[in-house]
mmCIF file of C-alpha atoms and ligand atoms in Angstrom:
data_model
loop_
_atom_site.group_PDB
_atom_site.id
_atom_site.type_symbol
_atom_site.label_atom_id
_atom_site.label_comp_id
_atom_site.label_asym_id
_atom_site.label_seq_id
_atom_site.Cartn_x
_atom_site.Cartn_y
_atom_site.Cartn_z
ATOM 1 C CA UNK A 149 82.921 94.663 93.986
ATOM 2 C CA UNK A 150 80.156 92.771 95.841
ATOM 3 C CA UNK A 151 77.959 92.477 98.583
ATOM 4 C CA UNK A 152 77.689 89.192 100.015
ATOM 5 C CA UNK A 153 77.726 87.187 103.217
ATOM 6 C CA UNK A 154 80.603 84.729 104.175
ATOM 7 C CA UNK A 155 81.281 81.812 106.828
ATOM 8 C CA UNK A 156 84.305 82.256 108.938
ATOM 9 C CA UNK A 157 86.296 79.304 108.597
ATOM 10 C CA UNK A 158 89.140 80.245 111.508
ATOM 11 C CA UNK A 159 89.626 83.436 113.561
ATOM 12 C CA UNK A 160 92.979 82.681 115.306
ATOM 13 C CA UNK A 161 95.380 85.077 117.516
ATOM 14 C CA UNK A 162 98.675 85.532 116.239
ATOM 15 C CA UNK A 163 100.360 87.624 119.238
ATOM 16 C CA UNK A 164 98.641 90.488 121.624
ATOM 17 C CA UNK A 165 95.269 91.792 120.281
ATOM 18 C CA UNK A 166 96.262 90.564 116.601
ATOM 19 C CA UNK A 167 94.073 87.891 114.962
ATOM 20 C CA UNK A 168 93.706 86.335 111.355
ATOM 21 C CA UNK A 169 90.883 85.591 110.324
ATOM 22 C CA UNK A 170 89.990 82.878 107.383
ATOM 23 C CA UNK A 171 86.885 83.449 105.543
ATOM 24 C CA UNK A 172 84.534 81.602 102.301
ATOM 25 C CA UNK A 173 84.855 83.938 98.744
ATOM 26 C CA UNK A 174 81.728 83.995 97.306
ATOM 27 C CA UNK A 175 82.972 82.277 93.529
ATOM 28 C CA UNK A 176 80.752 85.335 91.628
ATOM 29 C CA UNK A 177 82.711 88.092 93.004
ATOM 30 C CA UNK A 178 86.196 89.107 91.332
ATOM 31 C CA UNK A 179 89.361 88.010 93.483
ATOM 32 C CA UNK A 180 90.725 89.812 95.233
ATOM 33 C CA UNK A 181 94.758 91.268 94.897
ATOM 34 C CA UNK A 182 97.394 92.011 97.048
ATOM 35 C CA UNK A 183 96.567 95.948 98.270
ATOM 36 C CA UNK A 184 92.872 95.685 98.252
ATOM 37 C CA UNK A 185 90.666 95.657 101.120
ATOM 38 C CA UNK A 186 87.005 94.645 102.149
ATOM 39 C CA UNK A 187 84.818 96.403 104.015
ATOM 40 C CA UNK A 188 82.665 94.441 107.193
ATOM 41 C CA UNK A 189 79.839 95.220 108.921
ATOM 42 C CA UNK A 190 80.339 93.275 112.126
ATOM 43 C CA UNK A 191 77.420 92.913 113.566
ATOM 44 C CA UNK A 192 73.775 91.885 112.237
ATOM 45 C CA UNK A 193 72.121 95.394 114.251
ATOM 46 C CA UNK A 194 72.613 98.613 113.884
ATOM 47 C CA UNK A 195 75.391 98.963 116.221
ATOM 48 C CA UNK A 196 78.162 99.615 115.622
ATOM 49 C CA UNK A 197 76.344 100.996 112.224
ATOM 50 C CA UNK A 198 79.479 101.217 110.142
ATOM 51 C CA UNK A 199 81.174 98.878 108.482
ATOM 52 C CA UNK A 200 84.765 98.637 109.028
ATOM 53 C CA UNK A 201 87.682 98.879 106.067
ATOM 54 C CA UNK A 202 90.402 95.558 106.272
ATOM 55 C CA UNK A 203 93.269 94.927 103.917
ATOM 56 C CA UNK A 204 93.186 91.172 102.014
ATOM 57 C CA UNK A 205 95.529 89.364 103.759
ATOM 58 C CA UNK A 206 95.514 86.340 101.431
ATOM 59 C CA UNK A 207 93.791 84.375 98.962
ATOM 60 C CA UNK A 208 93.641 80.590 98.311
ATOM 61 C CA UNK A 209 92.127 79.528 95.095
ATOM 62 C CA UNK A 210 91.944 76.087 96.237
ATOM 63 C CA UNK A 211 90.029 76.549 99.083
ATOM 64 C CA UNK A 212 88.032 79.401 98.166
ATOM 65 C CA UNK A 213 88.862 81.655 101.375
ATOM 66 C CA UNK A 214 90.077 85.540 101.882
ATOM 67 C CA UNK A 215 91.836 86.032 104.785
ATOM 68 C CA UNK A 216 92.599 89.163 107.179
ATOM 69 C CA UNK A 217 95.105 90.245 109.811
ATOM 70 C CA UNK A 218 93.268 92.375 112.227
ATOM 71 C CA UNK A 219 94.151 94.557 115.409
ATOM 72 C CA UNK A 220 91.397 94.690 118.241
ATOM 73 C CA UNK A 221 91.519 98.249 118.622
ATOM 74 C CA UNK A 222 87.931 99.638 119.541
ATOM 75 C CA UNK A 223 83.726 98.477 119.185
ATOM 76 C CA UNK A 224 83.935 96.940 115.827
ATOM 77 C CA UNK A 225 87.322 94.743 115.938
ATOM 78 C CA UNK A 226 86.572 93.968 119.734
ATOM 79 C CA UNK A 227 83.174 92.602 117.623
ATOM 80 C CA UNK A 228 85.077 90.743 115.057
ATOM 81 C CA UNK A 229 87.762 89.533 117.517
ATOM 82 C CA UNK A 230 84.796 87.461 119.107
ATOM 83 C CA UNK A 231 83.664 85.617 115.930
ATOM 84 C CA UNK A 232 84.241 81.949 115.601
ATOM 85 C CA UNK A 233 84.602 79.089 113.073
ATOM 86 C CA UNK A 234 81.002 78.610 110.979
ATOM 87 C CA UNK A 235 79.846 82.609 112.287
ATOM 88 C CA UNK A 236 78.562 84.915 109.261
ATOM 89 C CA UNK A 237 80.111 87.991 108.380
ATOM 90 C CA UNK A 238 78.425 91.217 106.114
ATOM 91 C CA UNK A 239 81.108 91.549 103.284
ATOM 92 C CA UNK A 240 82.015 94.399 100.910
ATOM 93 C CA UNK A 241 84.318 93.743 98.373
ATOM 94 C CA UNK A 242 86.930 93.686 96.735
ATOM 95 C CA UNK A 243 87.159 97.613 96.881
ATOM 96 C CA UNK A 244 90.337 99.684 96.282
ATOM 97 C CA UNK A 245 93.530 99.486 93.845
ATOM 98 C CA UNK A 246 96.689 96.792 94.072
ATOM 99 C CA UNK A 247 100.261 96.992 94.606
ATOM 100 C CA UNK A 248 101.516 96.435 90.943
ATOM 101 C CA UNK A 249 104.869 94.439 90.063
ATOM 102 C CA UNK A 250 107.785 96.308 88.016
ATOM 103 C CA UNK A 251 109.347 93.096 86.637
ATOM 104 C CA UNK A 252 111.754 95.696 85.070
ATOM 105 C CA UNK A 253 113.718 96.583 88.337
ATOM 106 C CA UNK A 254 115.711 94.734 90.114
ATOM 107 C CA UNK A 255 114.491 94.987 93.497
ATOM 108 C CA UNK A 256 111.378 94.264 95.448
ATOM 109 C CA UNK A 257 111.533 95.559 99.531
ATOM 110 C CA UNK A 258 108.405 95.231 101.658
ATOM 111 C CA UNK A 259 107.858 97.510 104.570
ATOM 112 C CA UNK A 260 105.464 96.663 107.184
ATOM 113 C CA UNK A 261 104.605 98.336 110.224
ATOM 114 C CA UNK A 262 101.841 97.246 112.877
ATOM 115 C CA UNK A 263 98.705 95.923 110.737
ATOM 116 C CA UNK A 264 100.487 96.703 107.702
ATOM 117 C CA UNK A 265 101.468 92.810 107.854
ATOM 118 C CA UNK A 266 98.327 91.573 106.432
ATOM 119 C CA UNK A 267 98.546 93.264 102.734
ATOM 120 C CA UNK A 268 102.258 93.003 102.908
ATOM 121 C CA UNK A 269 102.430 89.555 103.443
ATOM 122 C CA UNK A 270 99.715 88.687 100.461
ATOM 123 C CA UNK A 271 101.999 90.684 98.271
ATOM 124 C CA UNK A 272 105.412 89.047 99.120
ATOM 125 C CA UNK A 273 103.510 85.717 98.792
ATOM 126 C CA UNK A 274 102.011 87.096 95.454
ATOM 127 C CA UNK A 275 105.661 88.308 93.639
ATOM 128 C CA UNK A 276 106.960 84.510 95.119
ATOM 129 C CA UNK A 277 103.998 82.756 92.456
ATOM 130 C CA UNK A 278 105.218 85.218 89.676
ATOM 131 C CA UNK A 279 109.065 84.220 90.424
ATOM 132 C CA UNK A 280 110.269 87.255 91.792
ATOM 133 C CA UNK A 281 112.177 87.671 94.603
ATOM 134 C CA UNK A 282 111.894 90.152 97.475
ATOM 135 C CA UNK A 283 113.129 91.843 100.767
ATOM 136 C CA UNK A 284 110.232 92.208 103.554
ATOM 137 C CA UNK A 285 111.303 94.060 106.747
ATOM 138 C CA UNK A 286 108.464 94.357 109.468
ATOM 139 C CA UNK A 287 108.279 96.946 112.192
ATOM 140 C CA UNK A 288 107.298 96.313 115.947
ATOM 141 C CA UNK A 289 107.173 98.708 119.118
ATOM 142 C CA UNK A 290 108.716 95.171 121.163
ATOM 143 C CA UNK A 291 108.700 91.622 121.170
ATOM 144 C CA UNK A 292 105.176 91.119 122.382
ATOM 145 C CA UNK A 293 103.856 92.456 119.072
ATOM 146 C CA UNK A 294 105.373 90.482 116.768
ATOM 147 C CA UNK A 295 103.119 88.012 115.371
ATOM 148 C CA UNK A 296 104.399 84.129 115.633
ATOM 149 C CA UNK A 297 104.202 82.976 112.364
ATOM 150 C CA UNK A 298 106.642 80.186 110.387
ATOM 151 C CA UNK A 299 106.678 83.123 107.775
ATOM 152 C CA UNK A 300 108.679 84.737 109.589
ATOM 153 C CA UNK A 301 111.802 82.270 110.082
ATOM 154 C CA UNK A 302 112.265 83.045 106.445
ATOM 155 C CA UNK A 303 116.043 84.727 105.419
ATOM 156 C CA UNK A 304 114.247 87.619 103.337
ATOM 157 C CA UNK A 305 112.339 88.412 106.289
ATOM 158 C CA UNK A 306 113.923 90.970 108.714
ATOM 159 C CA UNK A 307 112.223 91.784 111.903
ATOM 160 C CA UNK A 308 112.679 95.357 113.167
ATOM 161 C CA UNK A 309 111.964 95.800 117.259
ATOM 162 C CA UNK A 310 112.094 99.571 118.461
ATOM 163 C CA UNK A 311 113.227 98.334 121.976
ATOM 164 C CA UNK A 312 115.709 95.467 120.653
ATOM 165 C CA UNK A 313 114.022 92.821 122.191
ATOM 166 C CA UNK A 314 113.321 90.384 118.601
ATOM 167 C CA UNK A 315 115.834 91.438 115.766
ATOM 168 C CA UNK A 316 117.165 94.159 114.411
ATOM 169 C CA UNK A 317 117.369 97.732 117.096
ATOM 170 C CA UNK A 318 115.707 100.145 115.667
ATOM 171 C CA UNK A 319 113.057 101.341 112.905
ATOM 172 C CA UNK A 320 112.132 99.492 109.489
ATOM 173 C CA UNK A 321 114.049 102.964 107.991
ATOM 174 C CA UNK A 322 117.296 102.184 110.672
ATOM 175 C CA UNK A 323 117.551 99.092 109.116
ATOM 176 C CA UNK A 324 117.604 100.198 105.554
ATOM 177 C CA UNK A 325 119.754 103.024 106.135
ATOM 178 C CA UNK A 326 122.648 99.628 107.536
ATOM 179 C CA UNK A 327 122.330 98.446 103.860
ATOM 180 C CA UNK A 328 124.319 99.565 100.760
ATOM 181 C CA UNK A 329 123.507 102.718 98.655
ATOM 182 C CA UNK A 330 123.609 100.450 95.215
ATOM 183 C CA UNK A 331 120.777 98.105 97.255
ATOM 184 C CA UNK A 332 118.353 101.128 96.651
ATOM 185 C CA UNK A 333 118.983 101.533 92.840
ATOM 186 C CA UNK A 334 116.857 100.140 90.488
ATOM 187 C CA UNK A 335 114.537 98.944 93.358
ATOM 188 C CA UNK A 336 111.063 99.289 94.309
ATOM 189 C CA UNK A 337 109.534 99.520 98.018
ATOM 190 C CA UNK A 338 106.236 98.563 99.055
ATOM 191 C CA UNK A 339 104.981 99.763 102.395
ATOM 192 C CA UNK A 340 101.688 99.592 104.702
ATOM 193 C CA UNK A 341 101.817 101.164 108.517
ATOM 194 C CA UNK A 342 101.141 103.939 110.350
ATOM 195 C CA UNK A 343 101.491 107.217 108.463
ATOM 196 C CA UNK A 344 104.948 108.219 110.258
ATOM 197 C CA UNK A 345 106.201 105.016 109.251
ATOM 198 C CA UNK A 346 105.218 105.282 105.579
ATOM 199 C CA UNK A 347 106.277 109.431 105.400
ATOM 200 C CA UNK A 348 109.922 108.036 106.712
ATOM 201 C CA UNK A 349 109.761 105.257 103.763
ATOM 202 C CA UNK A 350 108.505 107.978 101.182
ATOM 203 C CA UNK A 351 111.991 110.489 102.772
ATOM 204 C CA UNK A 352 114.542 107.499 102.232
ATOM 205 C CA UNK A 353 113.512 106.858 98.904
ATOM 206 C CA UNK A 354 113.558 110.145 97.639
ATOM 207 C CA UNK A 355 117.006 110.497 99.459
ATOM 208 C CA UNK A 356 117.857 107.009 97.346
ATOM 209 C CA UNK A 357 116.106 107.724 94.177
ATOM 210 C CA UNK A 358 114.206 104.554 94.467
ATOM 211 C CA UNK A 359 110.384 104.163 93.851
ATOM 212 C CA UNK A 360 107.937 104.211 96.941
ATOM 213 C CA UNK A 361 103.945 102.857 96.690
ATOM 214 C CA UNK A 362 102.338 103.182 100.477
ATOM 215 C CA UNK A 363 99.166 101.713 100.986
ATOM 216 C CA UNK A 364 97.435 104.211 103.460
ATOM 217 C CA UNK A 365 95.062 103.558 106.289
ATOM 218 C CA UNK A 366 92.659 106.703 106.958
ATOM 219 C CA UNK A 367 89.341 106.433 108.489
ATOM 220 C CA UNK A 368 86.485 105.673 106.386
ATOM 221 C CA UNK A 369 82.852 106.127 106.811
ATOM 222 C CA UNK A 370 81.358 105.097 103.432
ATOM 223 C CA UNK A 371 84.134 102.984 101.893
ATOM 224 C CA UNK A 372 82.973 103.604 98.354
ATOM 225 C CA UNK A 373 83.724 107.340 97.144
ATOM 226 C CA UNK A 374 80.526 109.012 98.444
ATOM 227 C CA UNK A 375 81.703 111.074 101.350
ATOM 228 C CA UNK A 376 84.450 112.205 100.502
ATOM 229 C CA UNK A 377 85.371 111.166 104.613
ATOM 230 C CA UNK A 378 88.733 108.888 103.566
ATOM 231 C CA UNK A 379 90.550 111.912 101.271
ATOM 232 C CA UNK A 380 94.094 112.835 101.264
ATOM 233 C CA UNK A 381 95.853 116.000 100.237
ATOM 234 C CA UNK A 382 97.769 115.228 97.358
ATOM 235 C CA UNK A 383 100.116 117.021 95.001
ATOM 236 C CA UNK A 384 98.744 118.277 91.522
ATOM 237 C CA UNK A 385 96.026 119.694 90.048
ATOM 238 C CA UNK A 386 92.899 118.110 91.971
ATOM 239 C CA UNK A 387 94.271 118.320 95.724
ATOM 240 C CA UNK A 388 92.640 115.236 97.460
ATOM 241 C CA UNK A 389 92.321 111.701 96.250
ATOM 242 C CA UNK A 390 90.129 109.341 97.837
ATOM 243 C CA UNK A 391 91.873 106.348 99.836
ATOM 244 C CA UNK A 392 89.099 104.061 98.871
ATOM 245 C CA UNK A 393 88.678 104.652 95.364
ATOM 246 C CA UNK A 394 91.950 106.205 94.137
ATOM 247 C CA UNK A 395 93.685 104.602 96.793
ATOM 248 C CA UNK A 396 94.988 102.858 99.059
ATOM 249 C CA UNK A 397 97.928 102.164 96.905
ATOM 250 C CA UNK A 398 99.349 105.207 95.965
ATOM 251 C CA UNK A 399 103.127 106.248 94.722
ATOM 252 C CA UNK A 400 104.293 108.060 97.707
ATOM 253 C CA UNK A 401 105.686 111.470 95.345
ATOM 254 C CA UNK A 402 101.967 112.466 95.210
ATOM 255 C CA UNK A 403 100.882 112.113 98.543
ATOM 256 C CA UNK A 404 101.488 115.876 100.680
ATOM 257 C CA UNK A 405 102.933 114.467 103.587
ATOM 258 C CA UNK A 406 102.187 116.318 106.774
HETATM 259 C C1 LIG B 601 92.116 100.617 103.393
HETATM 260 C C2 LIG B 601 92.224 100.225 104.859
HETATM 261 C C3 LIG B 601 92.748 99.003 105.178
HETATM 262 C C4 LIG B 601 92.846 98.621 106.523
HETATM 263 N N1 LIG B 601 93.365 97.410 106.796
HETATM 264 C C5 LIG B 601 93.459 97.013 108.063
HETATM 265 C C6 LIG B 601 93.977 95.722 108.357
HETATM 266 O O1 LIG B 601 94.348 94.962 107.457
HETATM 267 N N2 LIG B 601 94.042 95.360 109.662
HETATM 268 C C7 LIG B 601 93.629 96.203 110.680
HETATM 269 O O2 LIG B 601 93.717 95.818 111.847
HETATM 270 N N3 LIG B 601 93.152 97.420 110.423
HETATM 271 C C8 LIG B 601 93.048 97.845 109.144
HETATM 272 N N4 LIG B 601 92.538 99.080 108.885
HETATM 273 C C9 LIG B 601 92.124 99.917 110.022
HETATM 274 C C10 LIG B 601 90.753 99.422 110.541
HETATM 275 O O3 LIG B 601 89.787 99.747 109.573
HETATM 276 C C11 LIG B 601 90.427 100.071 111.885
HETATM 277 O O4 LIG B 601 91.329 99.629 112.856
HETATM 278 C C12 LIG B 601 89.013 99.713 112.293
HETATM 279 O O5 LIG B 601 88.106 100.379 111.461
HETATM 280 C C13 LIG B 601 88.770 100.088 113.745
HETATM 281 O O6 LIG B 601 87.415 99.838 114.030
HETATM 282 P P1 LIG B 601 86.897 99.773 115.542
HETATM 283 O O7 LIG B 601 85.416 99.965 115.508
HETATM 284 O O8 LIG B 601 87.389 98.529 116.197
HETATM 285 O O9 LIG B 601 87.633 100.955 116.207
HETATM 286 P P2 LIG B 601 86.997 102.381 116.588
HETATM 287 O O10 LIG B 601 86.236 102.209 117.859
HETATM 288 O O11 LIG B 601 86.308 102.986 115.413
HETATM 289 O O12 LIG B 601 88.334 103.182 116.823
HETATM 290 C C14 LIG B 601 89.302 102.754 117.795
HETATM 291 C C15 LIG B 601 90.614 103.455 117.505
HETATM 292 O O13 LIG B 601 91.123 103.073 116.209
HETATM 293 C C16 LIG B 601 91.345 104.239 115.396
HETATM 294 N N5 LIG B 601 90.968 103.925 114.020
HETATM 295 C C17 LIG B 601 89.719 103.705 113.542
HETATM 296 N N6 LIG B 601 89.755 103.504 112.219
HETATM 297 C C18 LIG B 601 91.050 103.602 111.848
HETATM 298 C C19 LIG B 601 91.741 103.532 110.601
HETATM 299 N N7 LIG B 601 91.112 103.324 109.453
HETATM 300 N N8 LIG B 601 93.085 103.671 110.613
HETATM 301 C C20 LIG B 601 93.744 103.899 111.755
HETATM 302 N N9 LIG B 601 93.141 104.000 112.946
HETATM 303 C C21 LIG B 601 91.831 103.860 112.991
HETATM 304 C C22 LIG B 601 90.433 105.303 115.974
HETATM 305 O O14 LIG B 601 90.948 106.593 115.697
HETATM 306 C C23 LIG B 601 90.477 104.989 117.456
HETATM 307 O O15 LIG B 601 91.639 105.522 118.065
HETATM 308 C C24 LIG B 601 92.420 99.498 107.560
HETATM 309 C C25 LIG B 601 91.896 100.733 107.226
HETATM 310 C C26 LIG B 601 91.799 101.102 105.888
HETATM 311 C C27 LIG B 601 91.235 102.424 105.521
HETATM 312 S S1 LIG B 602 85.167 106.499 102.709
HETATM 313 FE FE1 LIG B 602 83.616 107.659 101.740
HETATM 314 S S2 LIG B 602 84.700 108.473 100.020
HETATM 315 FE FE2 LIG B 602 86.111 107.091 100.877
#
């Protein structure tokens, strides 16, 4: 983990209030993986003061750029929304733990709801260099939310519209549920969304005996285990884990969903 500074090299918007942007890796810091996230400070005052957690959304070693997928959402994304090609942004990173690959099951699916797309989408991309296959299905309140990406023409991508209006009718969990029972064994699911999204994930594969990592996304105020502001209550012995240390990626027995 570093602190550096980094040109933007594109900020484009890829459907309503969703943007990606492309920035430079500085070539002394560690690469980032699929799961982690940086931290930004958006502005060069004091306001907004704190920085602001993102999930990796890519990485090309060619090019030497990090990208994220970003919602405009309040002060600091509104901010970031605004930046443009050859702009300087405050980096922190790379902070957090990965997904990790079980090359001994059969089965990769990848959940996304929302802004979940970003470290999704880095990870699908990731298990395609190490030859492995997988299922992504991604989660949208309507039409107007679904990002317009090539990506997404792809046959193991499934899009999942609550209205109907692009896709499949109904939630990411609706559509697994219209799949076989044997899909489920022997596989592994990888999901980032919002937290109802990823408690419905962590029910179906209990019900299916299948193993569930979530990559969570709680507030943060310090991003790097000082304040204790980002914890969880999780089953065991010590009751909260940290998002941005322990976390995000956690298996989804140990979280205490509420
Ligand atoms: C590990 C991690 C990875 C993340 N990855 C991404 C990502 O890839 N893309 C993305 O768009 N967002 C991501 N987020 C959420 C992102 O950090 C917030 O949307 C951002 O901090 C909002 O800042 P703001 O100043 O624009 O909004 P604020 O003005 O601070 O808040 C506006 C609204 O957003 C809500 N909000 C603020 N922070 C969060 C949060 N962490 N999670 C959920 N809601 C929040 C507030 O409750 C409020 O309703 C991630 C968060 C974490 C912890
Ligand atoms: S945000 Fe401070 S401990 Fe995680």
């Amino acid at each position: 983990m570093k602190h550096f500074f980094s040109r933007i090299y594109s900020n484009i918007v890829l459907c309503e209030d969703l943007y990606e942007m492309v920035f430079s890796w500085n070539e002394e810091v560690q690469l980032p993986l699929p799961g982690q996230f940086c931290t930004i400070h958006v502005a060069q005052s004091t306001s907004p003061l704190l920085r602001r957690p993102f999930a990796f959304s890519g990485f090309d070693p060619l090019e030497k750029t990090a990208s994220i997928v970003f919602k405009k959402v309040g002060v600091s994304t509104e901010i970031l929304a605004g930046k443009q090609c050859g702009d300087v942004v405050d980096i922190i990173g790379p902070l957090g733990n990965s997904f990790l690959a079980y090359p001994q099951r059969q089965r990769n699916i990848l959940v996304a709801g929302g802004t979940g797309l970003g470290p999704i989408f880095f990870w699908k991309r990731f298990l395609q260099q190490q030859k492995a296959s997988s299922l992504m299905v991604a989660g949208y309140s309507s039409k107007s939310l679904v990002p317009d990406i090539e990506e997404f023409d792809d046959e193991t991508v499934v899009i999942c519209t609550d209205d109907g209006s692009q896709g499949f009718r109904g939630t990411v969990v609706d559509y697994l549920r219209t799949l076989p029972d044997d899909f489920f064994q022997d596989t592994t699911l990888y999901c980032c969304g919002p937290w109802g999204m990823l408690k419905a994930c962590n029910d179906f594969a209990l019900d299916q005996g299948s193993e569930c990592y979530v990559s969570l996304e709680q507030i943060m105020a310090c991003g790097v285990g000082a304040c204790m502001g980002c914890a969880v209550k999780i089953i065991g012995e010590s009751s909260f884990a940290r998002v941005c240390i322990e976390g995000p990626v956690f298996n989804s027995k140990v979280i205490a969903w509420t």
